GROMACS .gro file of C-alpha atoms in nm:
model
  273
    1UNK     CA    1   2.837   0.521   0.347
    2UNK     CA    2   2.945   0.829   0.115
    3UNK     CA    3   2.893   0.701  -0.187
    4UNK     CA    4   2.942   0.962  -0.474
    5UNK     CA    5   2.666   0.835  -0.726
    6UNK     CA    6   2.812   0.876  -0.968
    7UNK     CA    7   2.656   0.629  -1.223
    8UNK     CA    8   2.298   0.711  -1.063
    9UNK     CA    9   2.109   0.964  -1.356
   10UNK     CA   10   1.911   1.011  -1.076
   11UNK     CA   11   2.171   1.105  -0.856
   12UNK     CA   12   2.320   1.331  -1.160
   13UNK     CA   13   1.962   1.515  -1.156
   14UNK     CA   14   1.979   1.628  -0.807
   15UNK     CA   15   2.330   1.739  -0.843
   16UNK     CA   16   2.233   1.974  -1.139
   17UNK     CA   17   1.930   2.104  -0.943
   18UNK     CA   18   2.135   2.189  -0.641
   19UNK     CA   19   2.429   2.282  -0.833
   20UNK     CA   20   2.184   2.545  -1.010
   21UNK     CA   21   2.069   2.665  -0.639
   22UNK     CA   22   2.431   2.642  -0.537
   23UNK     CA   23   2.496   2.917  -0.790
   24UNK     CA   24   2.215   3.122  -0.813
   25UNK     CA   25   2.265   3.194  -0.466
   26UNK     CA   26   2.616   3.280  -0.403
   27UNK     CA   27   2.658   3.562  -0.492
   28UNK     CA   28   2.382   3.645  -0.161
   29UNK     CA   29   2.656   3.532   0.047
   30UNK     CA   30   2.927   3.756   0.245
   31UNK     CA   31   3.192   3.590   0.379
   32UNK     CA   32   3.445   3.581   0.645
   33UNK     CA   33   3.767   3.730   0.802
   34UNK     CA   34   4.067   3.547   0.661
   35UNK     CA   35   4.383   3.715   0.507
   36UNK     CA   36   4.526   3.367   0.338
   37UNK     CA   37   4.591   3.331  -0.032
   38UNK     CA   38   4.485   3.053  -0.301
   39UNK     CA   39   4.155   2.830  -0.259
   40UNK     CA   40   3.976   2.828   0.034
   41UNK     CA   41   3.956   2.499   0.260
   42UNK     CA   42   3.686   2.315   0.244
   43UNK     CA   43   3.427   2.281   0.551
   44UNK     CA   44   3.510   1.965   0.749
   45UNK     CA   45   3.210   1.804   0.895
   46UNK     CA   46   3.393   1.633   1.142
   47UNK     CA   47   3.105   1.385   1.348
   48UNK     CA   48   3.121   1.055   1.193
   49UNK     CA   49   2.764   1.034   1.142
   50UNK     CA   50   2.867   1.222   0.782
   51UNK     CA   51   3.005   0.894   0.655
   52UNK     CA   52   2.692   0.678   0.755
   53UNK     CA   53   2.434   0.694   0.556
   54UNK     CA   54   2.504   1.083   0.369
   55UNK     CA   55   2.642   1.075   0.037
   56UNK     CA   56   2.847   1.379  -0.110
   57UNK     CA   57   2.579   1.565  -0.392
   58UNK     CA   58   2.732   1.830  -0.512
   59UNK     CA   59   3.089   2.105  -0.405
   60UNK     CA   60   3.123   2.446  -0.535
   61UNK     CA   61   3.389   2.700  -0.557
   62UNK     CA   62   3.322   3.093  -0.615
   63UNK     CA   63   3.371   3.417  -0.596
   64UNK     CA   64   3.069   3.537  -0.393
   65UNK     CA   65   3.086   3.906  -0.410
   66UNK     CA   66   3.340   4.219  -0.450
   67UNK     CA   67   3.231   4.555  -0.249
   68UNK     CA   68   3.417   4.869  -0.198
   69UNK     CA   69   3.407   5.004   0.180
   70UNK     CA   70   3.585   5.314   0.176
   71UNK     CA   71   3.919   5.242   0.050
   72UNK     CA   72   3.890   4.920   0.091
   73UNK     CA   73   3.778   4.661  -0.205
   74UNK     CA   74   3.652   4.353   0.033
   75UNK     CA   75   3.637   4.036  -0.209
   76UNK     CA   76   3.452   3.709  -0.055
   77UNK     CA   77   3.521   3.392  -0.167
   78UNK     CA   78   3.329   3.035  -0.042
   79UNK     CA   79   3.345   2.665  -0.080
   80UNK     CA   80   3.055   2.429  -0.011
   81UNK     CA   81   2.949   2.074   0.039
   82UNK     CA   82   2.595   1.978  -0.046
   83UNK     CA   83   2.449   1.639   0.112
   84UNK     CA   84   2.187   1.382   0.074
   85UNK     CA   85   2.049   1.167   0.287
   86UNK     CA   86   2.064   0.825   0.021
   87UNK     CA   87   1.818   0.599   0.155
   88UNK     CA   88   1.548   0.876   0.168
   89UNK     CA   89   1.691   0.980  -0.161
   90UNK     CA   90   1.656   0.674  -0.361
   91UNK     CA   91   1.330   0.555  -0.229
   92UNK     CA   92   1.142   0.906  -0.307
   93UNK     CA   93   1.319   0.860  -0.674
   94UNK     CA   94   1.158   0.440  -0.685
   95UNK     CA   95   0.852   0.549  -0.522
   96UNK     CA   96   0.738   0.894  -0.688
   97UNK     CA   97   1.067   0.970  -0.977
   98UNK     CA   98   1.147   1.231  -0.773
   99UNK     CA   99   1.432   1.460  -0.792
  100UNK     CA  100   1.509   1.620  -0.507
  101UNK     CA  101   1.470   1.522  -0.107
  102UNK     CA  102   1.376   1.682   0.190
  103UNK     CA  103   1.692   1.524   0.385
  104UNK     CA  104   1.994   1.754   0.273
  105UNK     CA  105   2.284   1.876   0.459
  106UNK     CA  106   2.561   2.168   0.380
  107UNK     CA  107   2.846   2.301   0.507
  108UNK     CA  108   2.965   2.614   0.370
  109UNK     CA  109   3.342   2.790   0.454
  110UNK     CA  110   3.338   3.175   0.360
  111UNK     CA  111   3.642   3.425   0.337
  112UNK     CA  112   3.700   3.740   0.344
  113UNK     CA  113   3.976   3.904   0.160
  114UNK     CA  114   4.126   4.091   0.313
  115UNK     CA  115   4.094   4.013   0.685
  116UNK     CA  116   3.843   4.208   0.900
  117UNK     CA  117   4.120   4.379   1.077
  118UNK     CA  118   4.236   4.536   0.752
  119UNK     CA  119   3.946   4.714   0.710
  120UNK     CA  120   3.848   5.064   0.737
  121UNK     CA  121   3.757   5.140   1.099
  122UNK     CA  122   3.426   5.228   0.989
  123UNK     CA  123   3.340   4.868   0.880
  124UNK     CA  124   3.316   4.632   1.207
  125UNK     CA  125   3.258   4.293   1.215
  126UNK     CA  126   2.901   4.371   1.327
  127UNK     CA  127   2.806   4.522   1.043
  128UNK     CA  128   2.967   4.262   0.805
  129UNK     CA  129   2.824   3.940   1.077
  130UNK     CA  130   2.507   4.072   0.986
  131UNK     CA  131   2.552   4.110   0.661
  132UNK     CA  132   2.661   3.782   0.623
  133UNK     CA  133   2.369   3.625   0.828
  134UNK     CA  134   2.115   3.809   0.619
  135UNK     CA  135   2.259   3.679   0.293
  136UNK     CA  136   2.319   3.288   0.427
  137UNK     CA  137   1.944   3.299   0.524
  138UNK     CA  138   1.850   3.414   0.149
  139UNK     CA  139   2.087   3.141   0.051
  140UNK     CA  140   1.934   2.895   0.267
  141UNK     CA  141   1.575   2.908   0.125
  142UNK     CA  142   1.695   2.914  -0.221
  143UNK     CA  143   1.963   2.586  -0.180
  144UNK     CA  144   1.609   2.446  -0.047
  145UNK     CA  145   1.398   2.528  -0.266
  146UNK     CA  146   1.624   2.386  -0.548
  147UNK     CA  147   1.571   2.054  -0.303
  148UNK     CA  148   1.231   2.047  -0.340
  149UNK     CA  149   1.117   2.217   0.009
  150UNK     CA  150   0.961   2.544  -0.089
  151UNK     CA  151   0.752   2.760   0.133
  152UNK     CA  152   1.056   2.779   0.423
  153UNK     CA  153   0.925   3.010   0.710
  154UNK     CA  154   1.150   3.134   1.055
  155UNK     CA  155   1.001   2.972   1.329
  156UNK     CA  156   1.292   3.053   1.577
  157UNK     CA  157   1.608   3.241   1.582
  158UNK     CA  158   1.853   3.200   1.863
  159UNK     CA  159   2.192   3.080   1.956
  160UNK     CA  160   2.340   2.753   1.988
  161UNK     CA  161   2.719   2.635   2.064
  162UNK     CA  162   2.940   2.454   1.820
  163UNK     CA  163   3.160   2.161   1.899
  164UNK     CA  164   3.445   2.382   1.907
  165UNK     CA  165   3.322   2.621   2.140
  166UNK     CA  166   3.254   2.883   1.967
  167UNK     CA  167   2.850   3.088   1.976
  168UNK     CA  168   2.669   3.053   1.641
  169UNK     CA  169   2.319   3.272   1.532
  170UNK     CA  170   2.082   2.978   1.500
  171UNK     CA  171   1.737   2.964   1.279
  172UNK     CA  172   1.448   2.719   1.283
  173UNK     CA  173   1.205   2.751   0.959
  174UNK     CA  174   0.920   2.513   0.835
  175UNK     CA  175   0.866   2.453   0.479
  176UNK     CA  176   0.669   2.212   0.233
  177UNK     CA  177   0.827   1.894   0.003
  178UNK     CA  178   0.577   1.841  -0.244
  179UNK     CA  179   0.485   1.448  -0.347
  180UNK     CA  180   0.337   1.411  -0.703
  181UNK     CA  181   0.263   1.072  -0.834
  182UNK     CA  182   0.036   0.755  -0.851
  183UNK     CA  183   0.005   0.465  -0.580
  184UNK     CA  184  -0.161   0.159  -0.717
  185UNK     CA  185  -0.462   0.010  -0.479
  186UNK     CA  186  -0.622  -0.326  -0.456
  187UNK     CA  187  -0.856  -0.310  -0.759
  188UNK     CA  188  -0.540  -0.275  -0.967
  189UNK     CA  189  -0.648   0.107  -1.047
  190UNK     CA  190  -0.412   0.401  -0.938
  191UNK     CA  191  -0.435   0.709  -0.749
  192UNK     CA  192  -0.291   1.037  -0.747
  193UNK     CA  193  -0.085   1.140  -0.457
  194UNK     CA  194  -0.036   1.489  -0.476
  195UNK     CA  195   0.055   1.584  -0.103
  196UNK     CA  196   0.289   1.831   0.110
  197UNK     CA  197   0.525   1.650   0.350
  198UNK     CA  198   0.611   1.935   0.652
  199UNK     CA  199   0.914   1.985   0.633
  200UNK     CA  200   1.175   2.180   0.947
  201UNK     CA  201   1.479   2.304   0.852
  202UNK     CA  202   1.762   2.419   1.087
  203UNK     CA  203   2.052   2.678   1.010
  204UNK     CA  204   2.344   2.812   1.195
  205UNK     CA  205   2.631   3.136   1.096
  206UNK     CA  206   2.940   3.165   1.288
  207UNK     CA  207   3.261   3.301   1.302
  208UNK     CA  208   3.560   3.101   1.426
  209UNK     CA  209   3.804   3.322   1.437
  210UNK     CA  210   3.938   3.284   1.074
  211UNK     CA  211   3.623   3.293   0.887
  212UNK     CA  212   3.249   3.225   0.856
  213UNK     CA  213   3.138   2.910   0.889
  214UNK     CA  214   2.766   2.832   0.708
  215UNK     CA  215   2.564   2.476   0.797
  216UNK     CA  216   2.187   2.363   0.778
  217UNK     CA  217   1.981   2.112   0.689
  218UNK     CA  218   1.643   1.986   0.662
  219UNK     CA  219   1.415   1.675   0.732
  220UNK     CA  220   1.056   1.582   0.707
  221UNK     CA  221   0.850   1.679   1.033
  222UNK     CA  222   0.596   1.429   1.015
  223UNK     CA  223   0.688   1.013   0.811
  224UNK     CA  224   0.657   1.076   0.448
  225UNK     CA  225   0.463   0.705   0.484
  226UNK     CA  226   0.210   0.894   0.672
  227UNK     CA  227   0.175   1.185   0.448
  228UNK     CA  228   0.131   0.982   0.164
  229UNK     CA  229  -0.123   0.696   0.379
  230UNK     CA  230  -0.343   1.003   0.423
  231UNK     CA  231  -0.344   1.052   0.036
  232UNK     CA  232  -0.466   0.733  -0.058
  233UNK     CA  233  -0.819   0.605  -0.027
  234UNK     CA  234  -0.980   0.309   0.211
  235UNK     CA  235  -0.752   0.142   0.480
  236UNK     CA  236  -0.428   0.149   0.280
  237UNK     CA  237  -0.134   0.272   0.507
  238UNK     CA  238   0.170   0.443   0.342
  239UNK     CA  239   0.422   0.198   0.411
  240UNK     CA  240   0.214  -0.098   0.216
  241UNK     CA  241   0.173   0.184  -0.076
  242UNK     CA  242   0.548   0.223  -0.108
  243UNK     CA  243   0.662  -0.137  -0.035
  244UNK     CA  244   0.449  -0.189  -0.349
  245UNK     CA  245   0.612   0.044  -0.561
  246UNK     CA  246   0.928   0.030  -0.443
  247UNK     CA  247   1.036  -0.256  -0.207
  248UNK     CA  248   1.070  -0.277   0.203
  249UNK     CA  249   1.384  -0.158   0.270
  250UNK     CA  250   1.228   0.230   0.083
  251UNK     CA  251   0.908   0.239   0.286
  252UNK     CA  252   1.146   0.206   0.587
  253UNK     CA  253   1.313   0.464   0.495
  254UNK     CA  254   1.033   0.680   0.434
  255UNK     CA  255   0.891   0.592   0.746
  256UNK     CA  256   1.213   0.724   0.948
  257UNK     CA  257   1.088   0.903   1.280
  258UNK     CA  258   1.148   1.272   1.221
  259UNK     CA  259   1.328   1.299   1.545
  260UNK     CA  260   1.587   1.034   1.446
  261UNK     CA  261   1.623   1.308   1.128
  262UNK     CA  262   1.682   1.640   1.375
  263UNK     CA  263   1.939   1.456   1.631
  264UNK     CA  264   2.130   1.399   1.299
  265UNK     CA  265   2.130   1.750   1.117
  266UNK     CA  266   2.148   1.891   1.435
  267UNK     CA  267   2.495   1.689   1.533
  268UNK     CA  268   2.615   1.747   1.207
  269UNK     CA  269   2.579   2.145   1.206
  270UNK     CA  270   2.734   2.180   1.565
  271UNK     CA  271   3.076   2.007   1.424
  272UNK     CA  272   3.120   2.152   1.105
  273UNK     CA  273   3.509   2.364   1.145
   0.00000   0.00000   0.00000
């Protein structure tokens, strides 16, 4: 299901906080190796799995940066999908009004005006790859962080291969979604839950041959149900605490198996073109 939300105030909040990420970090980015003219193409995320369950957030258009090399005046421009995850979505929003998740996906398409072989011989795309990986990692932790995982931390950096063939710099990083809010117990008092869910988060930059293709995501590393089970007091588990704030179908939700989370984000990174 890719449902736009767009009657869901909820739904409307998240879009303005990643919207607000969206811009406050692209002008970090530096972008790829195309010559074309008008808009850039959006990313395609081209697994299926994007239509099952993800819901289109937020899409942004920019110029990213302008820089002189030589005499050469390289201008970047990018487009970029932001997605949610709606079940986990919804029930953090019933269980805890919260605003952001720690299940997002984007896919970001960068170009370079003009193409990398019209530059000075001086600038090679080594020097501008790097660039460009430096500035999507800065723009990874900030898109985040406007998610509600703060904290994000490299774990890893290697190399993977995308569906198309082509070798992408790859990057691992743990981070923190903060829970803030009450769960009601037996006695018919309440009690603050004011926990950390782990969070991993998984990034990849290549370049296929056109331009520079951006996509990462995030999930919880441990069930939010269990996170927010060890919050409350006595023999309470965290599914029973959410199924009575919310109903059955959000504590499932909440009590996804993280692996289930990574086989997704990671399928969905490897096919974006």
């Amino acid at each position: 299901m890719n449902d736009s939300s767009g009657g869901d105030p909820s739904g409307r909040t998240r879009r303005r906080l990643l919207a607000a990420g969206a811009s406050a970090t692209a002008l970090g980015l530096a972008g790829c190796l195309g010559a074309r003219e008008g808009p850039v193409p959006e990313p395609t995320v081209t697994n299926e799995r994007i239509d099952d369950g993800w819901r289109l957030l937020d899409e942004s258009e920019s110029a990213v940066f302008e820089r002189t090399y030589g005499p050469a005046t390289v201008r970047a421009l990018e487009r970029t999908l932001i997605y949610e995850y709606v079940s986990v979505a919804e029930a953090l929003d019933e269980t805890f009004d919260a605003s952001g998740s720690p299940v997002v996906f984007f896919a970001t398409r960068i170009d370079l005006r003009p193409a990398l072989d019209g530059l000075p011989a001086g600038v090679g795309r080594g020097r501008l790859m790097a660039e460009v990986e430096t500035a999507a990692v800065d723009a990874f932790r900030a898109r985040l962080r406007s998610a509600g995982t703060d904290g994000l931390e490299e774990v890893d950096e290697g190399t993977t291969t995308v569906v198309v063939g082509h070798t992408a710099t790859a990057w691992r990083f743990a981070g923190e979604f903060a829970l803030d809010g009450e769960a009601p117990l037996p006695d018919g008092s309440t009690t603050a839950v004011d926990e950390a869910v782990g969070v991993t988060a998984r990034l990849a930059v290549w370049h296929d041959g056109t331009d520079v293709l951006v996509a990462g995501g995030a999930f919880p590393s441990e069930a939010v149900t269990a996170v927010i089970g060890d919050a409350v007091p006595g023999s309470l588990d965290g599914e029973t605490v959410v199924e009575s704030i919310a109903d059955a179908e959000a504590a499932a939700a909440l009590a996804t198996d993280p692996a289930a989370f990574d086989e997704e984000v990671s399928v969905l990174i490897v096919s974006v073109e």
